Amino acid sequence: MRSLILLCPLLLTGCGSESTIENPLNYRVKTMDFETLVPAKGYLAAATATAVNSPVGSRGPQTLAWLAPEYSVVKKGDVIVRFEGERLERERQDLNNQLAITNEDILGKKTDLTAEKAVLGYDLSSVAQEKEFSQNYNIDDERIRSKLDIIDSAQNTEFLIAKEQFLGWKNERFSNSSAGEMALLNMQEQQQQQKIGLVTNNLSQLEVTAPHDGLLTYQADWRGEKPKAGQTLWPGEKIAELPDTSVMELKLFVSEREAIDLAVGQTVTFKLNANAEQQFSGVISDVAPFPQSIKRGDPQKFYQLKASVAHNDAAFLPGLKLTASIAVHNSQPLLAIPIQAVFKEQNADFVYVYQQGKYQKTPVVLGKRSISHVEVISGLTEQNIVSLVDQAGV
């Protein structure tokens, strides 16, 4: 639906001089009914709805395996989404295998450490006995033993004391080292057990059930694409909704090129594509601050709007597509000219007015705009003739 502007094209009306009538690129200015209607497309949506999301507690992305058909009526507890679990089962099996290997490593390390510690303990015990014997039974009487034997025995005792100290240090170092190795293996075991727990938790959340009775509607992403089997979703990502159809609203999209003076409170008239004979009305309740793309690969951008509806109808179902027109400016008599008749110079607007056989550059002050026409606040009067082409250099 385009802006409704009633003009007096000189080619059709027959008003004006003979030379003017013969030039279809001139227009005679007059007061006309000026109404700006901005076209929009969109769909019906529930004002409130319960979101159906992928499990928040899941680890990493999950792949959709199956979804209940869109617009199907579901009951509380019905399975509406099922995720693929084969990859998770393989991952859990791999983790169980890794855990079994780690447990074997822990058992083997404990056996090795026990054997090595037993050897160190035996050496310490033997050295301690030798040292004790040497200290208790060392005879330093020169009348009984030679001086050299006495010196040799004393040196042997010192050696045994030093050896005992070394073995004690080695035992302590071995204990610390073995404790670190065991701690590392135990940490690996705990990490693998935690991973298995997370994967098991994911496997327990492969199905999403309906929180209450309702009509299932899929959630389109910013490109307008709806979820489908094989798609990868992140934890908490929205999949669908169970809308409250008692209160409906419009989700509208207006092309960036046609978005003129959109504001909250403006009246909307719309028709459902499935029933173009009946017309409904609503009021704009929200306007996006900037346009964005709504379809992958399409560079065109749209402003997104919301509108409340005057009343619910039995034909209103979420997702039904519609066409609408937004009354940006209500119909009223204004002095207006085609947009192509306006030119700019140093940020100032002007038109070429035809007077006495030639065109005169005339500054104008403009007001409301439509897609094709603009209101003239000052600078022109009725019956003025303006050019639709640039007369500079002509």
mmCIF file of C-alpha atoms in Angstrom:
data_model
loop_
_atom_site.group_PDB
_atom_site.id
_atom_site.type_symbol
_atom_site.label_atom_id
_atom_site.label_comp_id
_atom_site.label_asym_id
_atom_site.label_seq_id
_atom_site.Cartn_x
_atom_site.Cartn_y
_atom_site.Cartn_z
ATOM 1 C CA MET A 1 0.000 0.000 0.000
ATOM 2 C CA ARG A 2 1.523 3.341 -0.989
ATOM 3 C CA SER A 3 1.076 6.853 0.327
ATOM 4 C CA LEU A 4 -2.254 8.342 -0.786
ATOM 5 C CA ILE A 5 -1.608 11.715 -2.432
ATOM 6 C CA LEU A 6 -4.058 13.480 -4.745
ATOM 7 C CA LEU A 7 -2.171 15.684 -7.189
ATOM 8 C CA CYS A 8 -3.142 17.791 -10.139
ATOM 9 C CA PRO A 9 -0.718 16.746 -12.862
ATOM 10 C CA LEU A 10 -0.944 19.403 -15.493
ATOM 11 C CA LEU A 11 -0.839 16.845 -18.238
ATOM 12 C CA LEU A 12 -4.153 15.375 -17.032
ATOM 13 C CA THR A 13 -6.102 18.310 -15.614
ATOM 14 C CA GLY A 14 -5.948 20.756 -18.434
ATOM 15 C CA CYS A 15 -5.370 23.694 -16.061
ATOM 16 C CA GLY A 16 -2.638 26.233 -16.866
ATOM 17 C CA SER A 17 -1.190 27.749 -20.031
ATOM 18 C CA GLU A 18 -0.925 25.956 -23.341
ATOM 19 C CA SER A 19 2.862 25.616 -23.151
ATOM 20 C CA THR A 20 2.680 24.200 -19.630
ATOM 21 C CA ILE A 21 0.116 21.565 -20.570
ATOM 22 C CA GLU A 22 2.432 20.305 -23.287
ATOM 23 C CA ASN A 23 5.255 19.710 -20.766
ATOM 24 C CA PRO A 24 4.616 16.589 -18.675
ATOM 25 C CA LEU A 25 7.597 17.411 -16.438
ATOM 26 C CA ASN A 26 5.775 20.336 -14.837
ATOM 27 C CA TYR A 27 3.211 20.234 -12.031
ATOM 28 C CA ARG A 28 0.757 22.855 -10.826
ATOM 29 C CA VAL A 29 0.742 23.237 -7.045
ATOM 30 C CA LYS A 30 -2.573 22.997 -5.223
ATOM 31 C CA THR A 31 -3.987 21.977 -1.853
ATOM 32 C CA MET A 32 -4.828 18.282 -1.674
ATOM 33 C CA ASP A 33 -5.688 15.538 0.776
ATOM 34 C CA PHE A 34 -2.348 14.404 2.220
ATOM 35 C CA GLU A 35 -2.187 11.032 3.961
ATOM 36 C CA THR A 36 1.033 9.072 4.557
ATOM 37 C CA LEU A 37 0.555 5.309 4.664
ATOM 38 C CA VAL A 38 3.705 3.252 5.171
ATOM 39 C CA PRO A 39 3.510 -0.378 3.971
ATOM 40 C CA ALA A 40 4.639 -3.201 6.245
ATOM 41 C CA LYS A 41 4.745 -6.980 6.336
ATOM 42 C CA GLY A 42 4.866 -9.289 9.303
ATOM 43 C CA TYR A 43 3.110 -11.962 11.290
ATOM 44 C CA LEU A 44 0.933 -12.522 14.330
ATOM 45 C CA ALA A 45 2.561 -13.350 17.652
ATOM 46 C CA ALA A 46 1.417 -13.824 21.216
ATOM 47 C CA ALA A 47 2.139 -10.913 23.544
ATOM 48 C CA THR A 48 3.321 -13.385 26.200
ATOM 49 C CA ALA A 49 4.695 -16.887 25.760
ATOM 50 C CA THR A 50 6.653 -19.526 27.653
ATOM 51 C CA ALA A 51 10.050 -20.030 26.074
ATOM 52 C CA VAL A 52 11.303 -23.512 25.207
ATOM 53 C CA ASN A 53 15.106 -23.468 25.399
ATOM 54 C CA SER A 54 17.878 -25.989 24.962
ATOM 55 C CA PRO A 55 19.065 -27.327 28.366
ATOM 56 C CA VAL A 56 21.042 -24.673 30.248
ATOM 57 C CA GLY A 57 23.079 -27.247 32.160
ATOM 58 C CA SER A 58 24.362 -28.993 29.048
ATOM 59 C CA ARG A 59 28.081 -28.990 28.259
ATOM 60 C CA GLY A 60 28.755 -27.423 24.868
ATOM 61 C CA PRO A 61 26.473 -27.304 21.821
ATOM 62 C CA GLN A 62 23.937 -30.035 21.090
ATOM 63 C CA THR A 63 22.424 -31.190 17.803
ATOM 64 C CA LEU A 64 18.675 -31.241 17.243
ATOM 65 C CA ALA A 65 17.436 -34.697 16.272
ATOM 66 C CA TRP A 66 13.666 -34.118 16.264
ATOM 67 C CA LEU A 67 11.070 -31.420 16.949
ATOM 68 C CA ALA A 68 7.328 -31.731 17.382
ATOM 69 C CA PRO A 69 5.484 -30.246 14.361
ATOM 70 C CA GLU A 70 4.950 -26.498 14.517
ATOM 71 C CA TYR A 71 1.441 -25.386 15.502
ATOM 72 C CA SER A 72 0.739 -28.755 17.068
ATOM 73 C CA VAL A 73 -1.275 -28.751 20.298
ATOM 74 C CA VAL A 74 0.837 -30.257 23.087
ATOM 75 C CA LYS A 75 0.029 -31.318 26.623
ATOM 76 C CA LYS A 76 2.107 -30.747 29.730
ATOM 77 C CA GLY A 77 4.901 -33.321 29.862
ATOM 78 C CA ASP A 78 4.821 -34.151 26.140
ATOM 79 C CA VAL A 79 8.260 -34.454 24.516
ATOM 80 C CA ILE A 80 8.579 -31.551 22.092
ATOM 81 C CA VAL A 81 12.349 -31.528 21.419
ATOM 82 C CA ARG A 82 14.854 -34.378 21.244
ATOM 83 C CA PHE A 83 18.620 -33.988 20.841
ATOM 84 C CA GLU A 84 21.080 -36.355 19.178
ATOM 85 C CA GLY A 85 22.878 -38.522 21.785
ATOM 86 C CA GLU A 86 25.153 -40.804 19.747
ATOM 87 C CA ARG A 87 28.101 -38.414 19.959
ATOM 88 C CA LEU A 88 27.647 -38.058 23.717
ATOM 89 C CA GLU A 89 27.512 -41.838 24.148
ATOM 90 C CA ARG A 90 30.799 -42.185 22.260
ATOM 91 C CA GLU A 91 32.324 -39.403 24.331
ATOM 92 C CA ARG A 92 31.219 -41.060 27.565
ATOM 93 C CA GLN A 93 32.664 -44.411 26.425
ATOM 94 C CA ASP A 94 35.979 -42.738 25.563
ATOM 95 C CA LEU A 95 36.056 -41.048 28.967
ATOM 96 C CA ASN A 96 35.284 -44.344 30.725
ATOM 97 C CA ASN A 97 38.182 -45.956 28.845
ATOM 98 C CA GLN A 98 40.503 -43.132 29.853
ATOM 99 C CA LEU A 99 39.348 -43.464 33.460
ATOM 100 C CA ALA A 100 40.039 -47.211 33.422
ATOM 101 C CA ILE A 101 43.576 -46.545 32.119
ATOM 102 C CA THR A 102 44.126 -43.920 34.822
ATOM 103 C CA ASN A 103 42.916 -46.353 37.513
ATOM 104 C CA GLU A 104 45.368 -48.945 36.196
ATOM 105 C CA ASP A 105 48.135 -46.337 36.305
ATOM 106 C CA ILE A 106 47.216 -45.486 39.907
ATOM 107 C CA LEU A 107 47.237 -49.148 40.920
ATOM 108 C CA GLY A 108 50.567 -49.790 39.175
ATOM 109 C CA LYS A 109 52.115 -46.666 40.649
ATOM 110 C CA LYS A 110 50.989 -47.677 44.140
ATOM 111 C CA THR A 111 52.586 -51.113 43.675
ATOM 112 C CA ASP A 112 55.855 -49.622 42.413
ATOM 113 C CA LEU A 113 55.963 -47.061 45.194
ATOM 114 C CA THR A 114 55.297 -49.705 47.841
ATOM 115 C CA ALA A 115 58.118 -51.898 46.497
ATOM 116 C CA GLU A 116 60.599 -49.021 46.282
ATOM 117 C CA LYS A 117 59.664 -47.799 49.729
ATOM 118 C CA ALA A 118 60.153 -51.336 51.124
ATOM 119 C CA VAL A 119 63.668 -51.470 49.649
ATOM 120 C CA LEU A 120 64.533 -48.075 51.153
ATOM 121 C CA GLY A 121 63.106 -49.177 54.490
ATOM 122 C CA TYR A 122 65.191 -52.360 54.432
ATOM 123 C CA ASP A 123 68.358 -50.389 53.631
ATOM 124 C CA LEU A 124 67.637 -47.920 56.429
ATOM 125 C CA SER A 125 67.038 -50.733 58.922
ATOM 126 C CA SER A 126 70.246 -52.514 57.919
ATOM 127 C CA VAL A 127 72.354 -49.362 58.161
ATOM 128 C CA ALA A 128 70.808 -48.503 61.510
ATOM 129 C CA GLN A 129 71.699 -51.947 62.892
ATOM 130 C CA GLU A 130 75.265 -51.705 61.566
ATOM 131 C CA LYS A 131 75.649 -48.238 63.035
ATOM 132 C CA GLU A 132 74.329 -49.361 66.398
ATOM 133 C CA PHE A 133 76.637 -52.356 66.439
ATOM 134 C CA SER A 134 79.598 -50.203 65.455
ATOM 135 C CA GLN A 135 78.866 -47.650 68.173
ATOM 136 C CA ASN A 136 78.181 -50.193 70.915
ATOM 137 C CA TYR A 137 80.962 -52.625 70.232
ATOM 138 C CA ASN A 138 83.736 -50.393 69.010
ATOM 139 C CA ILE A 139 86.811 -50.969 71.260
ATOM 140 C CA ASP A 140 89.206 -48.026 71.383
ATOM 141 C CA ASP A 141 91.638 -49.475 73.940
ATOM 142 C CA GLU A 142 95.090 -49.533 72.361
ATOM 143 C CA ARG A 143 96.086 -52.323 74.673
ATOM 144 C CA ILE A 144 93.600 -54.595 72.949
ATOM 145 C CA ARG A 145 93.513 -53.247 69.371
ATOM 146 C CA SER A 146 95.988 -51.469 67.246
ATOM 147 C CA LYS A 147 95.640 -47.767 66.677
ATOM 148 C CA LEU A 148 94.955 -48.326 62.981
ATOM 149 C CA ASP A 149 92.062 -50.692 63.732
ATOM 150 C CA ILE A 150 90.617 -48.183 66.136
ATOM 151 C CA ILE A 151 90.805 -45.399 63.494
ATOM 152 C CA ASP A 152 89.294 -47.667 60.878
ATOM 153 C CA SER A 153 86.383 -48.564 63.151
ATOM 154 C CA ALA A 154 85.751 -44.898 63.929
ATOM 155 C CA GLN A 155 85.707 -44.016 60.232
ATOM 156 C CA ASN A 156 83.337 -46.913 59.566
ATOM 157 C CA THR A 157 80.968 -45.582 62.220
ATOM 158 C CA GLU A 158 81.044 -42.090 60.687
ATOM 159 C CA PHE A 159 80.355 -43.592 57.267
ATOM 160 C CA LEU A 160 77.376 -45.514 58.601
ATOM 161 C CA ILE A 161 76.010 -42.363 60.249
ATOM 162 C CA ALA A 162 76.381 -40.435 56.953
ATOM 163 C CA LYS A 163 74.834 -43.316 54.999
ATOM 164 C CA GLU A 164 71.896 -43.417 57.385
ATOM 165 C CA GLN A 165 71.382 -39.679 56.953
ATOM 166 C CA PHE A 166 71.560 -40.012 53.158
ATOM 167 C CA LEU A 167 69.060 -42.856 53.131
ATOM 168 C CA GLY A 168 66.769 -40.818 55.381
ATOM 169 C CA TRP A 169 66.994 -37.872 52.992
ATOM 170 C CA LYS A 170 66.404 -40.184 50.029
ATOM 171 C CA ASN A 171 63.388 -41.732 51.750
ATOM 172 C CA GLU A 172 61.896 -38.312 52.485
ATOM 173 C CA ARG A 173 62.510 -37.126 48.921
ATOM 174 C CA PHE A 174 61.006 -40.312 47.543
ATOM 175 C CA SER A 175 57.947 -39.868 49.755
ATOM 176 C CA ASN A 176 57.437 -36.306 48.507
ATOM 177 C CA SER A 177 57.976 -37.315 44.878
ATOM 178 C CA SER A 178 55.633 -40.285 45.104
ATOM 179 C CA ALA A 179 53.009 -38.125 46.819
ATOM 180 C CA GLY A 180 53.191 -35.644 43.896
ATOM 181 C CA GLU A 181 52.892 -38.418 41.299
ATOM 182 C CA MET A 182 49.916 -39.901 43.112
ATOM 183 C CA ALA A 183 48.304 -36.477 43.470
ATOM 184 C CA LEU A 184 48.644 -35.899 39.691
ATOM 185 C CA LEU A 185 47.076 -39.275 38.909
ATOM 186 C CA ASN A 186 44.280 -38.645 41.420
ATOM 187 C CA MET A 187 43.637 -35.240 39.847
ATOM 188 C CA GLN A 188 43.383 -36.830 36.390
ATOM 189 C CA GLU A 189 40.959 -39.370 37.832
ATOM 190 C CA GLN A 190 38.782 -36.605 39.348
ATOM 191 C CA GLN A 191 38.770 -34.596 36.099
ATOM 192 C CA GLN A 192 37.706 -37.628 34.093
ATOM 193 C CA GLN A 193 34.992 -38.455 36.606
ATOM 194 C CA GLN A 194 33.711 -34.861 36.391
ATOM 195 C CA LYS A 195 33.660 -35.017 32.573
ATOM 196 C CA ILE A 196 31.777 -38.304 32.715
ATOM 197 C CA GLY A 197 29.297 -36.691 35.111
ATOM 198 C CA LEU A 198 28.755 -33.750 32.742
ATOM 199 C CA VAL A 199 28.263 -36.001 29.711
ATOM 200 C CA THR A 200 25.903 -38.219 31.711
ATOM 201 C CA ASN A 201 23.959 -35.101 32.704
ATOM 202 C CA ASN A 202 23.753 -34.092 29.017
ATOM 203 C CA LEU A 203 22.464 -37.547 28.165
ATOM 204 C CA SER A 204 19.779 -37.151 30.804
ATOM 205 C CA GLN A 205 18.665 -33.888 29.116
ATOM 206 C CA LEU A 206 18.305 -35.127 25.557
ATOM 207 C CA GLU A 207 14.551 -34.559 25.731
ATOM 208 C CA VAL A 208 12.699 -31.313 26.431
ATOM 209 C CA THR A 209 9.100 -31.593 27.588
ATOM 210 C CA ALA A 210 6.255 -29.075 27.454
ATOM 211 C CA PRO A 211 5.980 -27.102 30.725
ATOM 212 C CA HIS A 212 2.231 -26.694 30.184
ATOM 213 C CA ASP A 213 -0.513 -27.192 27.593
ATOM 214 C CA GLY A 214 -0.304 -24.953 24.550
ATOM 215 C CA LEU A 215 0.199 -24.417 20.830
ATOM 216 C CA LEU A 216 3.825 -24.998 19.825
ATOM 217 C CA THR A 217 5.418 -22.302 17.647
ATOM 218 C CA TYR A 218 9.027 -22.295 16.462
ATOM 219 C CA GLN A 219 11.332 -19.386 17.260
ATOM 220 C CA ALA A 220 12.844 -17.748 14.159
ATOM 221 C CA ASP A 221 16.363 -16.338 14.461
ATOM 222 C CA TRP A 222 17.416 -12.846 13.352
ATOM 223 C CA ARG A 223 17.646 -14.118 9.762
ATOM 224 C CA GLY A 224 14.068 -15.371 9.882
ATOM 225 C CA GLU A 225 15.142 -19.037 9.864
ATOM 226 C CA LYS A 226 13.363 -21.524 12.112
ATOM 227 C CA PRO A 227 15.013 -24.473 13.921
ATOM 228 C CA LYS A 228 15.231 -27.808 12.140
ATOM 229 C CA ALA A 229 16.673 -31.271 12.690
ATOM 230 C CA GLY A 230 20.446 -31.322 12.361
ATOM 231 C CA GLN A 231 20.878 -27.775 13.639
ATOM 232 C CA THR A 232 23.402 -27.107 16.405
ATOM 233 C CA LEU A 233 22.186 -25.157 19.439
ATOM 234 C CA TRP A 234 24.063 -23.693 22.374
ATOM 235 C CA PRO A 235 22.939 -24.156 25.999
ATOM 236 C CA GLY A 236 19.981 -21.910 26.798
ATOM 237 C CA GLU A 237 19.300 -21.028 23.140
ATOM 238 C CA LYS A 238 15.622 -20.447 22.396
ATOM 239 C CA ILE A 239 13.970 -23.120 20.239
ATOM 240 C CA ALA A 240 10.237 -22.493 20.396
ATOM 241 C CA GLU A 241 7.411 -20.964 22.413
ATOM 242 C CA LEU A 242 4.152 -22.001 23.969
ATOM 243 C CA PRO A 243 2.204 -18.755 23.434
ATOM 244 C CA ASP A 244 -0.753 -17.378 25.348
ATOM 245 C CA THR A 245 -3.124 -16.817 22.420
ATOM 246 C CA SER A 246 -5.573 -14.805 24.537
ATOM 247 C CA VAL A 247 -3.518 -11.633 23.867
ATOM 248 C CA MET A 248 -2.001 -11.266 20.398
ATOM 249 C CA GLU A 249 0.236 -8.630 18.815
ATOM 250 C CA LEU A 250 1.791 -7.865 15.435
ATOM 251 C CA LYS A 251 5.464 -8.216 14.561
ATOM 252 C CA LEU A 252 5.987 -5.862 11.611
ATOM 253 C CA PHE A 253 8.881 -5.123 9.261
ATOM 254 C CA VAL A 254 9.198 -1.864 7.325
ATOM 255 C CA SER A 255 11.791 -1.397 4.591
ATOM 256 C CA GLU A 256 14.489 1.105 5.490
ATOM 257 C CA ARG A 257 13.686 3.057 2.321
ATOM 258 C CA GLU A 258 9.994 3.383 3.212
ATOM 259 C CA ALA A 259 10.331 4.073 6.958
ATOM 260 C CA ILE A 260 9.102 7.665 7.335
ATOM 261 C CA ASP A 261 8.320 9.237 10.723
ATOM 262 C CA LEU A 262 7.384 5.935 12.391
ATOM 263 C CA ALA A 263 6.315 6.402 15.999
ATOM 264 C CA VAL A 264 4.509 4.702 18.860
ATOM 265 C CA GLY A 265 0.753 5.337 18.872
ATOM 266 C CA GLN A 266 0.225 5.347 15.113
ATOM 267 C CA THR A 267 -2.736 3.401 13.710
ATOM 268 C CA VAL A 268 -2.199 0.155 11.813
ATOM 269 C CA THR A 269 -4.637 -1.582 9.497
ATOM 270 C CA PHE A 270 -3.792 -5.123 8.450
ATOM 271 C CA LYS A 271 -5.096 -8.176 6.620
ATOM 272 C CA LEU A 272 -4.107 -11.792 7.070
ATOM 273 C CA ASN A 273 -2.642 -13.372 3.945
ATOM 274 C CA ALA A 274 -4.901 -16.358 4.559
ATOM 275 C CA ASN A 275 -7.984 -14.108 4.570
ATOM 276 C CA ALA A 276 -7.386 -10.927 2.599
ATOM 277 C CA GLU A 277 -11.066 -9.943 2.598
ATOM 278 C CA GLN A 278 -11.281 -9.023 6.288
ATOM 279 C CA GLN A 279 -9.453 -6.007 7.686
ATOM 280 C CA PHE A 280 -8.298 -5.495 11.281
ATOM 281 C CA SER A 281 -6.719 -2.613 13.158
ATOM 282 C CA GLY A 282 -4.101 -2.021 15.806
ATOM 283 C CA VAL A 283 -1.730 0.540 17.323
ATOM 284 C CA ILE A 284 2.084 0.718 17.131
ATOM 285 C CA SER A 285 3.561 -0.072 20.560
ATOM 286 C CA ASP A 286 7.288 -0.285 19.813
ATOM 287 C CA VAL A 287 9.684 0.868 17.072
ATOM 288 C CA ALA A 288 13.259 -0.430 16.755
ATOM 289 C CA PRO A 289 15.860 2.374 16.936
ATOM 290 C CA PHE A 290 17.765 1.165 13.876
ATOM 291 C CA PRO A 291 17.168 -1.173 10.885
ATOM 292 C CA GLN A 292 18.737 -4.586 10.456
ATOM 293 C CA SER A 293 18.830 -7.452 7.986
ATOM 294 C CA ILE A 294 16.196 -10.139 8.492
ATOM 295 C CA LYS A 295 17.187 -12.612 5.786
ATOM 296 C CA ARG A 296 20.517 -14.276 5.144
ATOM 297 C CA GLY A 297 22.211 -12.993 2.012
ATOM 298 C CA ASP A 298 19.773 -10.077 1.611
ATOM 299 C CA PRO A 299 21.477 -6.686 2.096
ATOM 300 C CA GLN A 300 18.124 -4.908 2.455
ATOM 301 C CA LYS A 301 17.405 -3.757 6.005
ATOM 302 C CA PHE A 302 14.132 -3.347 7.854
ATOM 303 C CA TYR A 303 12.826 -1.552 10.922
ATOM 304 C CA GLN A 304 11.111 -3.957 13.294
ATOM 305 C CA LEU A 305 7.909 -2.809 15.003
ATOM 306 C CA LYS A 306 5.358 -4.216 17.412
ATOM 307 C CA ALA A 307 1.671 -3.344 17.415
ATOM 308 C CA SER A 308 -1.186 -4.237 19.708
ATOM 309 C CA VAL A 309 -4.441 -5.386 18.098
ATOM 310 C CA ALA A 310 -7.817 -3.821 18.804
ATOM 311 C CA HIS A 311 -9.408 -7.177 19.606
ATOM 312 C CA ASN A 312 -8.610 -10.877 19.264
ATOM 313 C CA ASP A 313 -10.252 -12.871 16.533
ATOM 314 C CA ALA A 314 -10.791 -16.605 16.236
ATOM 315 C CA ALA A 315 -8.627 -16.526 13.093
ATOM 316 C CA PHE A 316 -5.625 -15.136 15.014
ATOM 317 C CA LEU A 317 -2.946 -17.807 15.353
ATOM 318 C CA PRO A 318 0.744 -17.218 16.080
ATOM 319 C CA GLY A 319 2.908 -17.151 12.984
ATOM 320 C CA LEU A 320 0.192 -16.256 10.461
ATOM 321 C CA LYS A 321 1.631 -13.817 7.930
ATOM 322 C CA LEU A 322 -0.003 -10.482 7.153
ATOM 323 C CA THR A 323 0.307 -7.235 5.240
ATOM 324 C CA ALA A 324 -0.298 -3.889 6.913
ATOM 325 C CA SER A 325 -0.268 -0.153 6.378
ATOM 326 C CA ILE A 326 0.718 2.358 9.052
ATOM 327 C CA ALA A 327 -0.980 5.765 9.090
ATOM 328 C CA VAL A 328 2.053 7.955 9.749
ATOM 329 C CA HIS A 329 0.102 11.140 8.913
ATOM 330 C CA ASN A 330 -3.676 11.237 8.879
ATOM 331 C CA SER A 331 -5.551 12.601 5.892
ATOM 332 C CA GLN A 332 -5.753 16.417 5.871
ATOM 333 C CA PRO A 333 -5.657 19.181 3.212
ATOM 334 C CA LEU A 334 -2.084 20.355 2.645
ATOM 335 C CA LEU A 335 -0.041 22.088 -0.009
ATOM 336 C CA ALA A 336 2.160 19.295 -1.426
ATOM 337 C CA ILE A 337 4.433 18.614 -4.383
ATOM 338 C CA PRO A 338 6.231 15.507 -5.677
ATOM 339 C CA ILE A 339 9.555 14.795 -3.957
ATOM 340 C CA GLN A 340 11.370 14.850 -7.309
ATOM 341 C CA ALA A 341 10.478 18.552 -7.656
ATOM 342 C CA VAL A 342 12.677 19.400 -4.638
ATOM 343 C CA PHE A 343 16.429 20.014 -4.981
ATOM 344 C CA LYS A 344 19.161 20.816 -2.456
ATOM 345 C CA GLU A 345 21.948 23.334 -2.352
ATOM 346 C CA GLN A 346 24.122 23.832 0.759
ATOM 347 C CA ASN A 347 21.591 21.885 2.853
ATOM 348 C CA ALA A 348 18.795 24.216 1.735
ATOM 349 C CA ASP A 349 15.711 23.041 -0.214
ATOM 350 C CA PHE A 350 14.556 24.815 -3.353
ATOM 351 C CA VAL A 351 12.322 24.302 -6.405
ATOM 352 C CA TYR A 352 12.243 25.677 -9.927
ATOM 353 C CA VAL A 353 9.108 27.812 -10.371
ATOM 354 C CA TYR A 354 7.951 28.497 -13.928
ATOM 355 C CA GLN A 355 7.261 32.237 -14.337
ATOM 356 C CA GLN A 356 7.035 34.378 -17.463
ATOM 357 C CA GLY A 357 8.491 31.743 -19.749
ATOM 358 C CA LYS A 358 11.467 30.731 -17.584
ATOM 359 C CA TYR A 359 12.306 28.816 -14.395
ATOM 360 C CA GLN A 360 13.167 30.694 -11.219
ATOM 361 C CA LYS A 361 15.086 29.009 -8.368
ATOM 362 C CA THR A 362 12.890 29.441 -5.278
ATOM 363 C CA PRO A 363 13.738 28.354 -1.691
ATOM 364 C CA VAL A 364 11.029 26.400 0.155
ATOM 365 C CA VAL A 365 10.380 25.172 3.683
ATOM 366 C CA LEU A 366 9.159 21.558 3.768
ATOM 367 C CA GLY A 367 7.071 19.646 6.275
ATOM 368 C CA LYS A 368 5.551 16.185 6.322
ATOM 369 C CA ARG A 369 6.744 13.579 3.865
ATOM 370 C CA SER A 370 5.335 10.504 2.262
ATOM 371 C CA ILE A 371 7.099 7.988 0.057
ATOM 372 C CA SER A 372 6.475 10.130 -3.042
ATOM 373 C CA HIS A 373 5.365 13.619 -1.882
ATOM 374 C CA VAL A 374 6.239 16.325 0.588
ATOM 375 C CA GLU A 375 4.302 19.137 2.245
ATOM 376 C CA VAL A 376 5.308 22.727 1.397
ATOM 377 C CA ILE A 377 5.050 24.995 4.437
ATOM 378 C CA SER A 378 6.295 28.165 2.739
ATOM 379 C CA GLY A 379 7.814 29.318 -0.535
ATOM 380 C CA LEU A 380 4.977 28.274 -2.861
ATOM 381 C CA THR A 381 1.323 29.093 -3.332
ATOM 382 C CA GLU A 382 -1.474 27.378 -5.154
ATOM 383 C CA GLN A 383 -1.313 27.557 -8.953
ATOM 384 C CA ASN A 384 2.498 27.868 -8.938
ATOM 385 C CA ILE A 385 4.056 25.644 -11.590
ATOM 386 C CA VAL A 386 7.195 23.700 -10.593
ATOM 387 C CA SER A 387 9.616 21.629 -12.616
ATOM 388 C CA LEU A 388 10.214 17.949 -11.867
ATOM 389 C CA VAL A 389 13.717 18.071 -13.374
ATOM 390 C CA ASP A 390 16.819 20.053 -12.484
ATOM 391 C CA GLN A 391 16.887 23.196 -14.639
ATOM 392 C CA ALA A 392 20.471 24.133 -13.766
ATOM 393 C CA GLY A 393 22.475 24.537 -16.947
ATOM 394 C CA VAL A 394 19.408 24.064 -19.197
#
